[in-house]
mmCIF file of C-alpha atoms in Angstrom:
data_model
loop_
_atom_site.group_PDB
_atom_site.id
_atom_site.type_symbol
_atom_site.label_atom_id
_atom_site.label_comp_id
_atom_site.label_asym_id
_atom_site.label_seq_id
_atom_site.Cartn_x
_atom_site.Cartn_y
_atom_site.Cartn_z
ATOM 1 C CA UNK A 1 0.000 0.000 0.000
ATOM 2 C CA UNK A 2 1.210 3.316 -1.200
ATOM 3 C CA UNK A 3 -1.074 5.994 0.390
ATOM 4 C CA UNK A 4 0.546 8.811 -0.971
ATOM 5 C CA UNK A 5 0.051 7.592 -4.714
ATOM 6 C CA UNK A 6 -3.147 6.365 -3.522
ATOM 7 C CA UNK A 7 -1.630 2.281 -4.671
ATOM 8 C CA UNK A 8 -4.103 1.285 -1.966
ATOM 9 C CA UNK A 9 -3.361 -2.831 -2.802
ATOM 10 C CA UNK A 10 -0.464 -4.463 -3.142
ATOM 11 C CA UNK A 11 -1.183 -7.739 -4.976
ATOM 12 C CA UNK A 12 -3.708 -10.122 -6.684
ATOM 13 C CA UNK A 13 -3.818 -13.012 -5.244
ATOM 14 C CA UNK A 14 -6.669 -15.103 -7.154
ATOM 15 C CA UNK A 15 -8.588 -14.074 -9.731
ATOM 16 C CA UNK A 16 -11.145 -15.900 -11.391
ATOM 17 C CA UNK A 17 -12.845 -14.754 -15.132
ATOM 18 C CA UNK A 18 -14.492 -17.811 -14.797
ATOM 19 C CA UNK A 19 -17.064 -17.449 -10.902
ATOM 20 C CA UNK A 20 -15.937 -13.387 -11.919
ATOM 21 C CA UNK A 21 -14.324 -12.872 -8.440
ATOM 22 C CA UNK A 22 -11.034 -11.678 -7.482
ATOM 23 C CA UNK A 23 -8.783 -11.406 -4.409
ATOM 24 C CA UNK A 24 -6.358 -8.821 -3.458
ATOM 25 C CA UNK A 25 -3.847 -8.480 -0.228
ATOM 26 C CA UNK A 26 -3.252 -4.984 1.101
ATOM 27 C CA UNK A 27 -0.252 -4.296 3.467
ATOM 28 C CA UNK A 28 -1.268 -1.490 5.655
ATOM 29 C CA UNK A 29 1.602 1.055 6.465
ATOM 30 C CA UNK A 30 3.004 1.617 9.740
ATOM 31 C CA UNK A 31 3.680 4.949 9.418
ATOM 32 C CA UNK A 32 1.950 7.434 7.679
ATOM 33 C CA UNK A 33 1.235 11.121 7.973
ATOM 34 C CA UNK A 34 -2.283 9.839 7.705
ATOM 35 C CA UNK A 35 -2.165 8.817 11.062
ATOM 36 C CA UNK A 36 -0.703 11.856 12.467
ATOM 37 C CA UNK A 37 -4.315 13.225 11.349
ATOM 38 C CA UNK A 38 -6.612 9.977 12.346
ATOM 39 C CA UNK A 39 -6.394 10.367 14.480
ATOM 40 C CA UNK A 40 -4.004 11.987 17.365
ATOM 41 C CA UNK A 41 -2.545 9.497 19.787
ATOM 42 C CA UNK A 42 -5.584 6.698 17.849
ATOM 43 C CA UNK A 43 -4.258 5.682 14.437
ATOM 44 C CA UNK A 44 -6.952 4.397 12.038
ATOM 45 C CA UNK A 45 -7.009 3.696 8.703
ATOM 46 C CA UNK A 46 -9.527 5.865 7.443
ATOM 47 C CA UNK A 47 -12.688 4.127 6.032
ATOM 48 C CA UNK A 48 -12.702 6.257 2.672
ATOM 49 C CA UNK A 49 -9.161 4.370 2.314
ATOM 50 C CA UNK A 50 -10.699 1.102 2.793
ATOM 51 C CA UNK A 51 -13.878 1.547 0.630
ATOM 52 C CA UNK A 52 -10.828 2.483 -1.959
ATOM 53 C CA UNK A 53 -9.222 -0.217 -1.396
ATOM 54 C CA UNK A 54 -12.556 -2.452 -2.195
ATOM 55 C CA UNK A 55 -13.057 -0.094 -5.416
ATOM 56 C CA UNK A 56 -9.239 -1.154 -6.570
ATOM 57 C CA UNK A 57 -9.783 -4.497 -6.005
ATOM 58 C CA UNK A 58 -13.250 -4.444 -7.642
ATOM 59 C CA UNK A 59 -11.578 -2.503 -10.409
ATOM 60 C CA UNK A 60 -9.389 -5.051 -11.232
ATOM 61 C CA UNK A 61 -11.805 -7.923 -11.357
ATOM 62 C CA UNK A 62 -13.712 -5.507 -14.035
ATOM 63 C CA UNK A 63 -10.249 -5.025 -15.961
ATOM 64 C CA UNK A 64 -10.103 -8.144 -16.200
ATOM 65 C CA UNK A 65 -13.256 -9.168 -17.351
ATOM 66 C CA UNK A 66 -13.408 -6.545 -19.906
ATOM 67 C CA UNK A 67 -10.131 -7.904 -21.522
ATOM 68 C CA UNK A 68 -8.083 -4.395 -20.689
ATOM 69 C CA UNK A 69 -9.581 -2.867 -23.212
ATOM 70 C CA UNK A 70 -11.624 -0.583 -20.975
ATOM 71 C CA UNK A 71 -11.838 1.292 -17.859
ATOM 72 C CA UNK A 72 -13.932 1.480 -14.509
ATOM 73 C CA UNK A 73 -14.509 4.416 -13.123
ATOM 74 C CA UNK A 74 -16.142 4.626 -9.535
ATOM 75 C CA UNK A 75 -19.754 6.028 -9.392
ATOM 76 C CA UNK A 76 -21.206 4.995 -6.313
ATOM 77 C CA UNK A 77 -20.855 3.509 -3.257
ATOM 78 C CA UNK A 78 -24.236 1.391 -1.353
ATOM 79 C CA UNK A 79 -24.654 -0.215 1.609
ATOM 80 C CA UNK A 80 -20.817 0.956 3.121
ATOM 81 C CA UNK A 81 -20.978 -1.051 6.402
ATOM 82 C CA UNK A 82 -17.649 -0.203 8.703
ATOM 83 C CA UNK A 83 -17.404 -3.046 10.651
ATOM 84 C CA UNK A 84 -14.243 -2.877 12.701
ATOM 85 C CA UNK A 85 -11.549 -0.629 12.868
ATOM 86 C CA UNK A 86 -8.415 -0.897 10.951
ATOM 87 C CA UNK A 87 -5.142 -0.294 12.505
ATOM 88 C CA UNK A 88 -1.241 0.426 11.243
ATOM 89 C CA UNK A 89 0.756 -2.539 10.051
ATOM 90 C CA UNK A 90 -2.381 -4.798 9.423
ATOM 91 C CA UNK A 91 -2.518 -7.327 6.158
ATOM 92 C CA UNK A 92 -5.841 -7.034 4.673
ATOM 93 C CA UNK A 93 -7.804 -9.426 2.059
ATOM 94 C CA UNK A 94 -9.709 -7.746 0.189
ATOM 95 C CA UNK A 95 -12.424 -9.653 -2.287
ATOM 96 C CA UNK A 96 -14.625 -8.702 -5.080
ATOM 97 C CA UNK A 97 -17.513 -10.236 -7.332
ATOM 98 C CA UNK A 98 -19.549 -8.901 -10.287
ATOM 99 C CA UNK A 99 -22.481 -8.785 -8.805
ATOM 100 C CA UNK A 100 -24.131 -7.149 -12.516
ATOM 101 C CA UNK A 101 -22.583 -6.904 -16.142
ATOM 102 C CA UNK A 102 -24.694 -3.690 -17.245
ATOM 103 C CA UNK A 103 -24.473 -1.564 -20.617
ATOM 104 C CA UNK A 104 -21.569 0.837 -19.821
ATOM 105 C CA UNK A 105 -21.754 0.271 -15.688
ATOM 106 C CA UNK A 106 -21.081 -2.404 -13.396
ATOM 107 C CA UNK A 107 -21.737 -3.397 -9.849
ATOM 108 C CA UNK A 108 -19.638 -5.236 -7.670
ATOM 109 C CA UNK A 109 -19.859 -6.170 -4.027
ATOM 110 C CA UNK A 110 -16.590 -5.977 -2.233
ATOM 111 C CA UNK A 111 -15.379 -6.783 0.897
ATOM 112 C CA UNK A 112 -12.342 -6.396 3.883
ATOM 113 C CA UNK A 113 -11.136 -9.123 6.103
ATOM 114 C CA UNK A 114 -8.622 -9.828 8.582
ATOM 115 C CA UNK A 115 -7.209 -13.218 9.074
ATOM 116 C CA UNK A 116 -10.751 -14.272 7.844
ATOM 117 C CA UNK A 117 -12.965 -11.849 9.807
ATOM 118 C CA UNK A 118 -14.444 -9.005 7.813
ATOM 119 C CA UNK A 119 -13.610 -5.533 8.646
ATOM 120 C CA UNK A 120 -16.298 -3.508 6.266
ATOM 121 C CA UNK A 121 -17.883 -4.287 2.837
ATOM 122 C CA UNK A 122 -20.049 -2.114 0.245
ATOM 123 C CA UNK A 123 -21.822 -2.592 -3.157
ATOM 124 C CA UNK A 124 -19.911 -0.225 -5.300
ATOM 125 C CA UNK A 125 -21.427 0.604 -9.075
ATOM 126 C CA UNK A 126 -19.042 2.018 -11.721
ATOM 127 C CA UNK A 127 -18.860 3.494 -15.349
ATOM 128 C CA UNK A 128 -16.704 1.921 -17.756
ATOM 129 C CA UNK A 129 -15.637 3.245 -20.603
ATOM 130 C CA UNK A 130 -12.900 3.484 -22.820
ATOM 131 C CA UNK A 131 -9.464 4.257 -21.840
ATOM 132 C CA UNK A 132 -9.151 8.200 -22.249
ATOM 133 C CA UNK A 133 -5.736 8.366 -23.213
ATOM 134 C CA UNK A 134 -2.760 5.923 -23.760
ATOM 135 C CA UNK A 135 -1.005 7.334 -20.883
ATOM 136 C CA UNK A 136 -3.728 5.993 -18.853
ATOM 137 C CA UNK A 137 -3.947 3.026 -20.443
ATOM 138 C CA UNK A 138 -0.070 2.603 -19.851
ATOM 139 C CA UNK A 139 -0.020 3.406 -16.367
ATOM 140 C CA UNK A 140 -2.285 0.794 -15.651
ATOM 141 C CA UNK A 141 -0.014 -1.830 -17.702
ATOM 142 C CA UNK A 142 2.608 -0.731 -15.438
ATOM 143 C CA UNK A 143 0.395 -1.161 -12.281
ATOM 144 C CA UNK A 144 -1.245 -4.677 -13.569
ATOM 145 C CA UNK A 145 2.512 -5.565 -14.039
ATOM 146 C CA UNK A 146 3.391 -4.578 -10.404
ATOM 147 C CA UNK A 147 0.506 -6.438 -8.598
ATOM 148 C CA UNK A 148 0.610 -9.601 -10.248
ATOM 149 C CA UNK A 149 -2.084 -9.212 -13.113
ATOM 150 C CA UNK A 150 -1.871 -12.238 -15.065
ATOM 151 C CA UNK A 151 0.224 -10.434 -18.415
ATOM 152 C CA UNK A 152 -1.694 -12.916 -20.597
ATOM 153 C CA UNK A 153 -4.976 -11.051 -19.917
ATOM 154 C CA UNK A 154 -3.572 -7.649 -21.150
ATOM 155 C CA UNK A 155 -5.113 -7.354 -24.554
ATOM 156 C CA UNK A 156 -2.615 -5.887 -27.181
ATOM 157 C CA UNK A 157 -3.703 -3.792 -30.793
ATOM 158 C CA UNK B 1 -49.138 -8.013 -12.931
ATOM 159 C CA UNK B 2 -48.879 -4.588 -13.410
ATOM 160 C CA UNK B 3 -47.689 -2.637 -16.323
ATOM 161 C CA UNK B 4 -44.403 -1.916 -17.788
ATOM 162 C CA UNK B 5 -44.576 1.376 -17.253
ATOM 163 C CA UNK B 6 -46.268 0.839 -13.512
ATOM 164 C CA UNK B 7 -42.980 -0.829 -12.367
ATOM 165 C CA UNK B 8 -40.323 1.225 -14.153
ATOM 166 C CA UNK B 9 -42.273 4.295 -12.483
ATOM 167 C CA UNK B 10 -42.024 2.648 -9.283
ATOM 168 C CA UNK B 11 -38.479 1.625 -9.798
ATOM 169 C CA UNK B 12 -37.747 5.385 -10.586
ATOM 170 C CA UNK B 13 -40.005 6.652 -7.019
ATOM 171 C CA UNK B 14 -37.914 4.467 -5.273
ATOM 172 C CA UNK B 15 -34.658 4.681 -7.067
ATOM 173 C CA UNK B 16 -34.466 8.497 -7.027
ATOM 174 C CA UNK B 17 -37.040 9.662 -3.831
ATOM 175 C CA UNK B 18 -39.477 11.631 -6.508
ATOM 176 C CA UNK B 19 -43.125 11.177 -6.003
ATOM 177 C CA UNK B 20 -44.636 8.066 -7.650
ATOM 178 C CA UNK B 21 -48.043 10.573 -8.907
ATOM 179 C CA UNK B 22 -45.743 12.999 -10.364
ATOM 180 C CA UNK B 23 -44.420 10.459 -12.856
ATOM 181 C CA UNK B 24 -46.483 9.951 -15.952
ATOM 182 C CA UNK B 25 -45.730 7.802 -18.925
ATOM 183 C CA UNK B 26 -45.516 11.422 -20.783
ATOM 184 C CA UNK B 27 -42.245 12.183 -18.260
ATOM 185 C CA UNK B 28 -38.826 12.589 -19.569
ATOM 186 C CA UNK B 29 -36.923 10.977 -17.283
ATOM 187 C CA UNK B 30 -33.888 13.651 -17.674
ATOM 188 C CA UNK B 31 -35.959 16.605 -18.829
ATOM 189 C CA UNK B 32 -39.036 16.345 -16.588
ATOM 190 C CA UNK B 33 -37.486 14.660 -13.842
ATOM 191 C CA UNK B 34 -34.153 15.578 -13.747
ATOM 192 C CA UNK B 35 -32.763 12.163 -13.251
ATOM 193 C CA UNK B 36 -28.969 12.945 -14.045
ATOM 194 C CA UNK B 37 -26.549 9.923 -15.503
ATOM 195 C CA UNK B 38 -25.360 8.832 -12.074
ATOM 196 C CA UNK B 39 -29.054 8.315 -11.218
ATOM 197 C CA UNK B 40 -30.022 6.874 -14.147
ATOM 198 C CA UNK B 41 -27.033 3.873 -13.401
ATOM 199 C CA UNK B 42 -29.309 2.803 -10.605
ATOM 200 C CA UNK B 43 -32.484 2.674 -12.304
ATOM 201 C CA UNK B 44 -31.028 0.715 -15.473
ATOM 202 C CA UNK B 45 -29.319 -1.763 -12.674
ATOM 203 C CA UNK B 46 -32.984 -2.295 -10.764
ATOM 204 C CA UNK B 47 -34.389 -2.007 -14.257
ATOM 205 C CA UNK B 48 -31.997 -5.021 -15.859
ATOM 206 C CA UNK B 49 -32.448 -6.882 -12.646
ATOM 207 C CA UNK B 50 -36.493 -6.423 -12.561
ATOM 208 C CA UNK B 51 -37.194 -7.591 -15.819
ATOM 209 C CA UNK B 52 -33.949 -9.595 -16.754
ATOM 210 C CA UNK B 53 -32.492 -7.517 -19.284
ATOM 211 C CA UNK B 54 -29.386 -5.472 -20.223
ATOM 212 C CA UNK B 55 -31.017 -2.121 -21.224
ATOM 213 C CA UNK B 56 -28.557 -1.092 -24.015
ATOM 214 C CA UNK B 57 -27.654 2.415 -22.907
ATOM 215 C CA UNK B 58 -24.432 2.481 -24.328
ATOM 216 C CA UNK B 59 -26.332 2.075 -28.046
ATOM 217 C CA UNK B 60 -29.202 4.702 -26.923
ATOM 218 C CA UNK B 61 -26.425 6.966 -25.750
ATOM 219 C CA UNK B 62 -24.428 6.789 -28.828
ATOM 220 C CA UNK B 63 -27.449 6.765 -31.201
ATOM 221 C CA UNK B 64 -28.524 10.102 -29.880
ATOM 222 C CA UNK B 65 -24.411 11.682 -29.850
ATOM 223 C CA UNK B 66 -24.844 10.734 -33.778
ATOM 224 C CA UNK B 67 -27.647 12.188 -33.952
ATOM 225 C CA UNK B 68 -29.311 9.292 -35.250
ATOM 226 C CA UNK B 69 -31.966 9.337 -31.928
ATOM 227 C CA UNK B 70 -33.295 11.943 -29.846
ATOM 228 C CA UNK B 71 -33.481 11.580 -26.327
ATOM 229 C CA UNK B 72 -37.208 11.309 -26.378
ATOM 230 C CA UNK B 73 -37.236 8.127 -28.047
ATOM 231 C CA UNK B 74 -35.861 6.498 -25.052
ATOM 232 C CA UNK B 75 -36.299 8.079 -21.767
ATOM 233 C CA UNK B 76 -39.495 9.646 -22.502
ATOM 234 C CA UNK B 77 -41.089 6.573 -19.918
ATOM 235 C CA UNK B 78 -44.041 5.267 -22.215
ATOM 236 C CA UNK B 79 -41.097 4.860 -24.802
ATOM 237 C CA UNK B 80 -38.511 3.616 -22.772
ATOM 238 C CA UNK B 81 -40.920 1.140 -21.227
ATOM 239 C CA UNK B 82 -41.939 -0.186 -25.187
ATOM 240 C CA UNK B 83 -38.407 -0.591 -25.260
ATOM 241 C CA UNK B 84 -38.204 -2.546 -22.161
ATOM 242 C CA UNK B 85 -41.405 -4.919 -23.829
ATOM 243 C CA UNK B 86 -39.451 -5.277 -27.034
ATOM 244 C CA UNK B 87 -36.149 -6.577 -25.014
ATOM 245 C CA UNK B 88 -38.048 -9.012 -22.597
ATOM 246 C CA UNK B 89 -39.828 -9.923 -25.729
ATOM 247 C CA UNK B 90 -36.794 -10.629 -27.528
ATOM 248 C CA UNK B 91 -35.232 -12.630 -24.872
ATOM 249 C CA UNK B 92 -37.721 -14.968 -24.469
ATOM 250 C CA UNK B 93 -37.978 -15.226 -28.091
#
């Protein structure tokens, strides 16, 4: 987890086209000036982090699926339960599955565990649509590279 | 069972918090009842679930950039909900 490039997972773990689910880990920092703010003297991650981090992981799954030709964008968050805190140095699993293929959206339902016991979970829509530029669309090559996207699955022109 | 046009209305009451008896199968969905794009996600996703579809508002959306439809044909409700007949009808086909 990079917080201050907003990388908030670190690696896929499983991820299967096939039941359209995927699985993420997500190292928690130590130290960040995040938790100088949240809060004084009680660090905790902060729960817009971790509904990112479900919306990265869900993102991913919909990468995926869509062959890398196209791009989720995040357009709303449902049902956003926080269901225990989330503290420095912790290893989180993150999971996703398509919950709805729509015409230019998608839904997923996401959620956050701890050695097996969940932490929050939402039901996150997005848009998807093409990738703007190629810069984009390179960056994220770089990133699917760096978390362990299966290479295969990157469609080429 | 009730209409079409019944259950997309409710779906839209529900979806977006507007009045079910101000919603007539006359109402533009984005004109008359200002249900913006991010709104309108929701109600295709209860929509598609509802009836077992995939509206296609990707085609609709670029039909009417090309200028080849106008908005009316398909969120105007009595139309969209003929267009919701015409894709259950196809399905089942």
């Amino acid at each position: 987890m990079d917080l201050a490039y907003f990388h908030l997972i670190d690696r896929i773990t499983d991820l299967d086209i096939g039941e359209k689910t995927i699985a993420v880990e997500a190292q928690v920092p130590r130290q960040s000036t995040i938790f100088e703010g949240h809060f004084p003297g009680y660090p905790l991650m902060p729960g817009v982090l971790l509904i990112e981090s479900m919306a990265q992981a869900s993102g991913w799954l919909l990468i995926a699926l869509m062959k890398f030709e196209r791009m989720p964008f995040l357009a709303a968050v449902k049902e956003a339960k926080m269901r225990r805190f989330v503290t420095p140095g912790e290893l989180l699993s993150v999971t996703a599955s398509l919950v709805h293929d729509g015409s230019g959206y998608a839904v997923t339902q996401a959620k956050v565990s701890v050695d097996g016991k969940p932490r929050c979970n939402a039901t996150i829509t997005f848009g998807v649509a093409a990738f703007p530029n190629a810069d984009l669309r390179g960056h994220m090559e770089a990133m699917a590279k760096r978390i362990g996207f299966p290479q295969q699955m990157i469609a080429h022109d | 069972m009730s209409s079409t046009f019944d259950r997309v209305a409710t779906i839209i009451a529900e979806t977006c918090d507007i009045p079910r008896d101000t919603i007539t199968p006359e109402s533009h969905a984005i004109d008359d009842l200002g249900i913006d794009s991010l709104d309108f996600l929701d109600i295709a996703f209860a929509i598609d679930k509802a009836f077992g579809i995939k509206l296609p508002l990707e085609k609709w959306t670029q039909e009417v950039n090309d200028g080849k439809a106008t908005t009316e044909q398909y969120f105007v409700l009595k139309n969209l909900s003929a267009r919701i007949d015409e894709l259950v009808a196809a399905k089942g086909a």
